[in-house]
Coordinates of C-alpha atoms in Angstrom, one line a residue:
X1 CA 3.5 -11.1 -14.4
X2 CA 6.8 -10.9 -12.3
X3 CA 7.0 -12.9 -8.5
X4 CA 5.7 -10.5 -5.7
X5 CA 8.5 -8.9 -3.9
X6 CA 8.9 -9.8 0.2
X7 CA 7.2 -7.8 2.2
X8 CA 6.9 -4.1 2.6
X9 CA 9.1 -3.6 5.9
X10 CA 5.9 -2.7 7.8
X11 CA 4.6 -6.4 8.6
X12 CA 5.8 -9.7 9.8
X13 CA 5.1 -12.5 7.9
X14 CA 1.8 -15.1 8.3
X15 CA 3.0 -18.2 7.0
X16 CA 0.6 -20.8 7.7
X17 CA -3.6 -20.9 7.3
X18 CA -6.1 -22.8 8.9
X19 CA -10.1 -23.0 8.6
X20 CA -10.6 -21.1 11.3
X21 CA -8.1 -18.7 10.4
X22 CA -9.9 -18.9 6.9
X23 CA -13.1 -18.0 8.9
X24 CA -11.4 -15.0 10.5
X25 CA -9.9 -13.5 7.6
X26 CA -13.6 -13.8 6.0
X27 CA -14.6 -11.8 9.0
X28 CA -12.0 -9.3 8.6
X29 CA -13.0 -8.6 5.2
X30 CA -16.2 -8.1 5.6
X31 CA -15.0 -5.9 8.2
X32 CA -12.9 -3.4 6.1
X33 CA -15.4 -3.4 3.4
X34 CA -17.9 -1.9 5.7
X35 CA -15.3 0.7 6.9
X36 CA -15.2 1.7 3.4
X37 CA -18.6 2.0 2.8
X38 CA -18.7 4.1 5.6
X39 CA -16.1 6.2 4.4
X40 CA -18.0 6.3 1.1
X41 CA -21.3 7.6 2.7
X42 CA -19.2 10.7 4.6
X43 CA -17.6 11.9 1.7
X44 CA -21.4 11.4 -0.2
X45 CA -21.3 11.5 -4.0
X46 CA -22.4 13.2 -7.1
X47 CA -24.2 11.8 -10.3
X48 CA -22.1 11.5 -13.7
X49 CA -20.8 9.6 -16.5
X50 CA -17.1 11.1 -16.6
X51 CA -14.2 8.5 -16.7
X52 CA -12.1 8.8 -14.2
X53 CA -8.7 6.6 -13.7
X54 CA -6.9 6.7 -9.4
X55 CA -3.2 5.5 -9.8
X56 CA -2.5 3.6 -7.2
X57 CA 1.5 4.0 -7.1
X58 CA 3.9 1.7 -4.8
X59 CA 7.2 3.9 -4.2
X60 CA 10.3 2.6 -5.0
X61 CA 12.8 0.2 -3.6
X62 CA 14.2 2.5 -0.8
X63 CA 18.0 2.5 0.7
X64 CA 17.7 0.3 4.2
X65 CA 20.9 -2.0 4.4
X66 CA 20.5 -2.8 8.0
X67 CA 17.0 -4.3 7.2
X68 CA 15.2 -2.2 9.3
X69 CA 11.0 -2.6 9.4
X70 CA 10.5 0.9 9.2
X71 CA 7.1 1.8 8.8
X72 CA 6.4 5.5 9.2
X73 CA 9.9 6.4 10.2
X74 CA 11.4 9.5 8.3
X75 CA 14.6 9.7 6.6
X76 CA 14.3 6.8 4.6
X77 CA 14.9 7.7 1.1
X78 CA 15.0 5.9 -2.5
X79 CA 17.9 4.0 -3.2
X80 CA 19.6 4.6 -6.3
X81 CA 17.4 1.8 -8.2
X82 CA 14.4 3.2 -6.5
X83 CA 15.4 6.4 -8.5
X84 CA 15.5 4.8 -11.6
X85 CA 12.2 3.0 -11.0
X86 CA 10.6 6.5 -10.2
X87 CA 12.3 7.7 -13.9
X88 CA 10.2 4.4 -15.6
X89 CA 6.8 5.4 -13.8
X90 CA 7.5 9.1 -15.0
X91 CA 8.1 7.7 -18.7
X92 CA 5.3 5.3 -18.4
X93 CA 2.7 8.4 -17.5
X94 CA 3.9 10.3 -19.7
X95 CA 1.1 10.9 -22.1
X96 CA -1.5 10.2 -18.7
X97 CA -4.0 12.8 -18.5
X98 CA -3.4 13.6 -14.7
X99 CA -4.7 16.5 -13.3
X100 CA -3.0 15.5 -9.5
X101 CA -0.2 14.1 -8.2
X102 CA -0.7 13.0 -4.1
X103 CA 1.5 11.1 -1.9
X104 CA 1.9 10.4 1.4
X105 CA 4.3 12.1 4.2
X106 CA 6.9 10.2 4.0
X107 CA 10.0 11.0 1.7
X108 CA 10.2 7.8 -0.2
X109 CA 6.8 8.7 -1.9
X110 CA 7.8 12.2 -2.3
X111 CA 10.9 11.0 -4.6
X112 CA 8.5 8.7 -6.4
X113 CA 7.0 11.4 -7.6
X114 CA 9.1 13.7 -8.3
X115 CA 9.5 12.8 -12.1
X116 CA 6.1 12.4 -13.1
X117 CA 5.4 15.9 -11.6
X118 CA 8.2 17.4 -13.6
X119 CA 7.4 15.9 -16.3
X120 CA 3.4 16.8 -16.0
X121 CA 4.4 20.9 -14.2
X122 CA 2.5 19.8 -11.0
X123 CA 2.6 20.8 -7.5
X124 CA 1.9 17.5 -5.2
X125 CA -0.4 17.2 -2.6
X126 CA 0.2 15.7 0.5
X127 CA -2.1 13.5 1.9
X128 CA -1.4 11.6 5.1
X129 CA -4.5 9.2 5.0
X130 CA -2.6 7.7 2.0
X131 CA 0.3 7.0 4.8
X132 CA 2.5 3.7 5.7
X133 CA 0.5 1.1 8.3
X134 CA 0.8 1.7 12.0
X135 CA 3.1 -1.0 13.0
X136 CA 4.9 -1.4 17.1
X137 CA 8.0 -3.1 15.4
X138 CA 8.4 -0.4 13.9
X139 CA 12.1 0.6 14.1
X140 CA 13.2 -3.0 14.7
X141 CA 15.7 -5.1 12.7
X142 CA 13.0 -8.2 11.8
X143 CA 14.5 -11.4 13.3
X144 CA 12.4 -14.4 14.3
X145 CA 13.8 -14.6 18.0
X146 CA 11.5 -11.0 17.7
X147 CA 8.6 -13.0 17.6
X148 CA 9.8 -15.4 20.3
X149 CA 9.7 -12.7 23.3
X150 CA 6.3 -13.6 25.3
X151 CA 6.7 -9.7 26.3
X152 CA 5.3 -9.0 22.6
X153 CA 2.6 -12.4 21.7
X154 CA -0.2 -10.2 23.0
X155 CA 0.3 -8.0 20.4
X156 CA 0.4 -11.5 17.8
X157 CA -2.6 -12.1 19.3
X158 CA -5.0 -11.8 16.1
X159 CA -3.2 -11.8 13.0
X160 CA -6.7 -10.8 10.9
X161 CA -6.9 -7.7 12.1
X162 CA -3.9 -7.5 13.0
X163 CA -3.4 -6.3 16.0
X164 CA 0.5 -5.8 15.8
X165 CA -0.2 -2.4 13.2
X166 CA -3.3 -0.4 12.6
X167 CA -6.5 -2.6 11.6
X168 CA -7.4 -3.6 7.8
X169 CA -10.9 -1.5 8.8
X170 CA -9.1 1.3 9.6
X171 CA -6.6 1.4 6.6
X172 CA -9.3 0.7 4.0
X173 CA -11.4 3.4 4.9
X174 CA -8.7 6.1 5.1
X175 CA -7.9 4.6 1.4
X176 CA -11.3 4.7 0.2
X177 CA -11.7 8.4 1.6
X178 CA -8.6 9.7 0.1
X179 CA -9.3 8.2 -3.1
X180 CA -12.6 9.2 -3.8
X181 CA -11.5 13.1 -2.9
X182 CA -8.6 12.5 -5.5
X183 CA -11.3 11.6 -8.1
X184 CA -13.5 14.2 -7.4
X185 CA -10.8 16.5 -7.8
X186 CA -9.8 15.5 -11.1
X187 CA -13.1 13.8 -12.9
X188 CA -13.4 13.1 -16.5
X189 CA -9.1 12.8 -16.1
X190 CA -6.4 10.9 -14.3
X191 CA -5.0 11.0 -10.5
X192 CA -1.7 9.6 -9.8
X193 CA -1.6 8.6 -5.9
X194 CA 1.7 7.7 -4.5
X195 CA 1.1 5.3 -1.7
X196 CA 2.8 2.0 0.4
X197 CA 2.1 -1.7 -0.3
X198 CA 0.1 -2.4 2.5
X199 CA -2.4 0.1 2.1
X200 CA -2.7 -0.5 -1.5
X201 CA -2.8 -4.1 -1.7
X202 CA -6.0 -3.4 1.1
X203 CA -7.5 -1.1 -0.6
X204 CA -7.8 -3.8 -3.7
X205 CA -8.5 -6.6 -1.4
X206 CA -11.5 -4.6 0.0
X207 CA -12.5 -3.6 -3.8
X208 CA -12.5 -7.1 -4.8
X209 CA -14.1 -8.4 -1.9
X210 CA -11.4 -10.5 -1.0
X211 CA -10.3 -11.9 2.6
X212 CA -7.9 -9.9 4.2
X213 CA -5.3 -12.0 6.4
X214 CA -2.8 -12.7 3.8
X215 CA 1.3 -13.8 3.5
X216 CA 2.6 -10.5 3.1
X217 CA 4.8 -12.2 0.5
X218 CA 2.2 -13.0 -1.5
X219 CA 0.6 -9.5 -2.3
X220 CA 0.4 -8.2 -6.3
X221 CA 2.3 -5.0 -5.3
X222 CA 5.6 -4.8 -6.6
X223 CA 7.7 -2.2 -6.3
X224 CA 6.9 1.0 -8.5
X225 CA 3.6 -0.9 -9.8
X226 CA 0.1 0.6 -10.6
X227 CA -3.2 -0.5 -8.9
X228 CA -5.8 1.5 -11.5
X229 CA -9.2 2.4 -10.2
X230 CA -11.1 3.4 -12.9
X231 CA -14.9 5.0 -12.2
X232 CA -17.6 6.0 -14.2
X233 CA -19.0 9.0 -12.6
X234 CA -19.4 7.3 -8.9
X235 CA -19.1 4.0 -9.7
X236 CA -16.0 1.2 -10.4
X237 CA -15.7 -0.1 -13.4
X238 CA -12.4 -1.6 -12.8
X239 CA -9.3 -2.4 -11.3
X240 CA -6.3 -3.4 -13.0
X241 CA -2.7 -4.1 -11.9
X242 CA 0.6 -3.3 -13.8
X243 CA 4.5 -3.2 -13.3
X244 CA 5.8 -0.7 -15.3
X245 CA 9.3 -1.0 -13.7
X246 CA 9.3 -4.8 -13.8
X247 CA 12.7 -5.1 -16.0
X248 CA 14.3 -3.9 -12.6
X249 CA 12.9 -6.4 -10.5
X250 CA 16.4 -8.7 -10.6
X251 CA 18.3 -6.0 -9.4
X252 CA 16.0 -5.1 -5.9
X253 CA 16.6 -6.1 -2.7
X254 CA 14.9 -9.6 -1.9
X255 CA 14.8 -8.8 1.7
X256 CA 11.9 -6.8 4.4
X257 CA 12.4 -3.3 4.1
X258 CA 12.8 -2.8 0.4

């Protein structure tokens, strides 16, 4: 398995841990996982043995030069090798049985899926829960001397949550609702949800029951990779991780914002 990528040009970067940081992050997840229960018990469920496989899909390395963080901001489209990572992902699914394509909002999702839908004759569906973090720097060119202003360390405050972007609770339970509507949609077949590394890597984290404060650098969600949530009827089964673009890893961007 290839080296995580930096960071998803949503977060700033947690480089150091401590037990009571440990302690928080514990608290954090336990957090989020309730916020996805919660989410589980609105939506409600239905009994079944169907095998049903979720797609968690990271878009592809998108065209920023000036290293923007950009978050939710539009007009920022696939580069060229993000295009050609979109092509693999269409290849890779090709003999998927999907029954939906969804992605978020934002353009660089759209383009991610363009092939697999022409290649499958589907119509997307636009979902905003699956959506980019909140994030204030948004918009900002990330330089440390960003993180030096006392105007912004109140919004440092609590990395766990964190309370710079929109919470872990709040970003797993959008994901967990969006998810299970995309596999009641399509049971007994596949979904392919195009999504952002953030969300996806929280979604897993909170499926695993791991803690949630992490090194942004250190998340298993390269670009154009596939987090798989597989269910049977109601219930997970599994989750598995895979890079089917990984042979263009050398050639991406190393830097926030790719």
């Amino acid at each position: 398995m290839t080296e995580p990528m930096p960071d998803s040009g949503t977060d700033l970067p947690v480089d150091t841990e401590t037990a009571e940081s440990s302690a928080q992050a514990r608290g954090a997840a336990t957090e989020a996982a309730e916020g996805a229960r919660e989410a589980h018990a609105e939506h409600g469920t239905r009994p079944g043995s169907e095998r049903t496989v979720v797609h968690l899909l990271r878009h592809g390395e998108v065209d920023n030069p000036h290293k923007i963080l950009y978050g939710r901001l539009p007009d920022y489209h696939l580069s060229p090798l993000g295009r050609e990572m979109a092509e693999v992902v269409g290849e890779h699914l090709a003999d998927a049985d999907l029954a939906l394509v969804v992605h978020s909002p934002l353009e660089r999702t759209a383009e991610t899926a363009a092939p697999t839908l022409a290649r499958h004759g589907l119509t997307a569906v636009v979902d905003p829960r699956v959506i980019e973090a909140g994030n204030k720097f948004e918009g900002r060119r990330f330089r440390k001397r960003l993180l030096l202003d006392p105007r912004r360390w109140w919004w440092l405050r609590d990395p766990t949550k964190p309370t710079w972007g929109e919470h872990y609770r709040a970003i797993g339970k959008r994901m967990m609702a969006a998810i299970e509507d995309a596999r009641d949609h399509a049971r007994g077949r596949e979904v392919l949800v195009v999504s952002h590394q953030l969300p996806i890597w929280t979604i897993r984290s909170v499926l695993e029951q791991r803690p949630l404060w992490h090194d942004p650098r250190r998340r298993e969600c390269n670009l154009a990779s596939l987090t798989s949530v597989t269910f049977v009827g109601d219930e997970i089964v599994d989750v598995t991780y895979s890079e089917p673009a990984a042979h263009l890893y050398a050639h991406a961007a190393k830097t926030p914002g790719a």
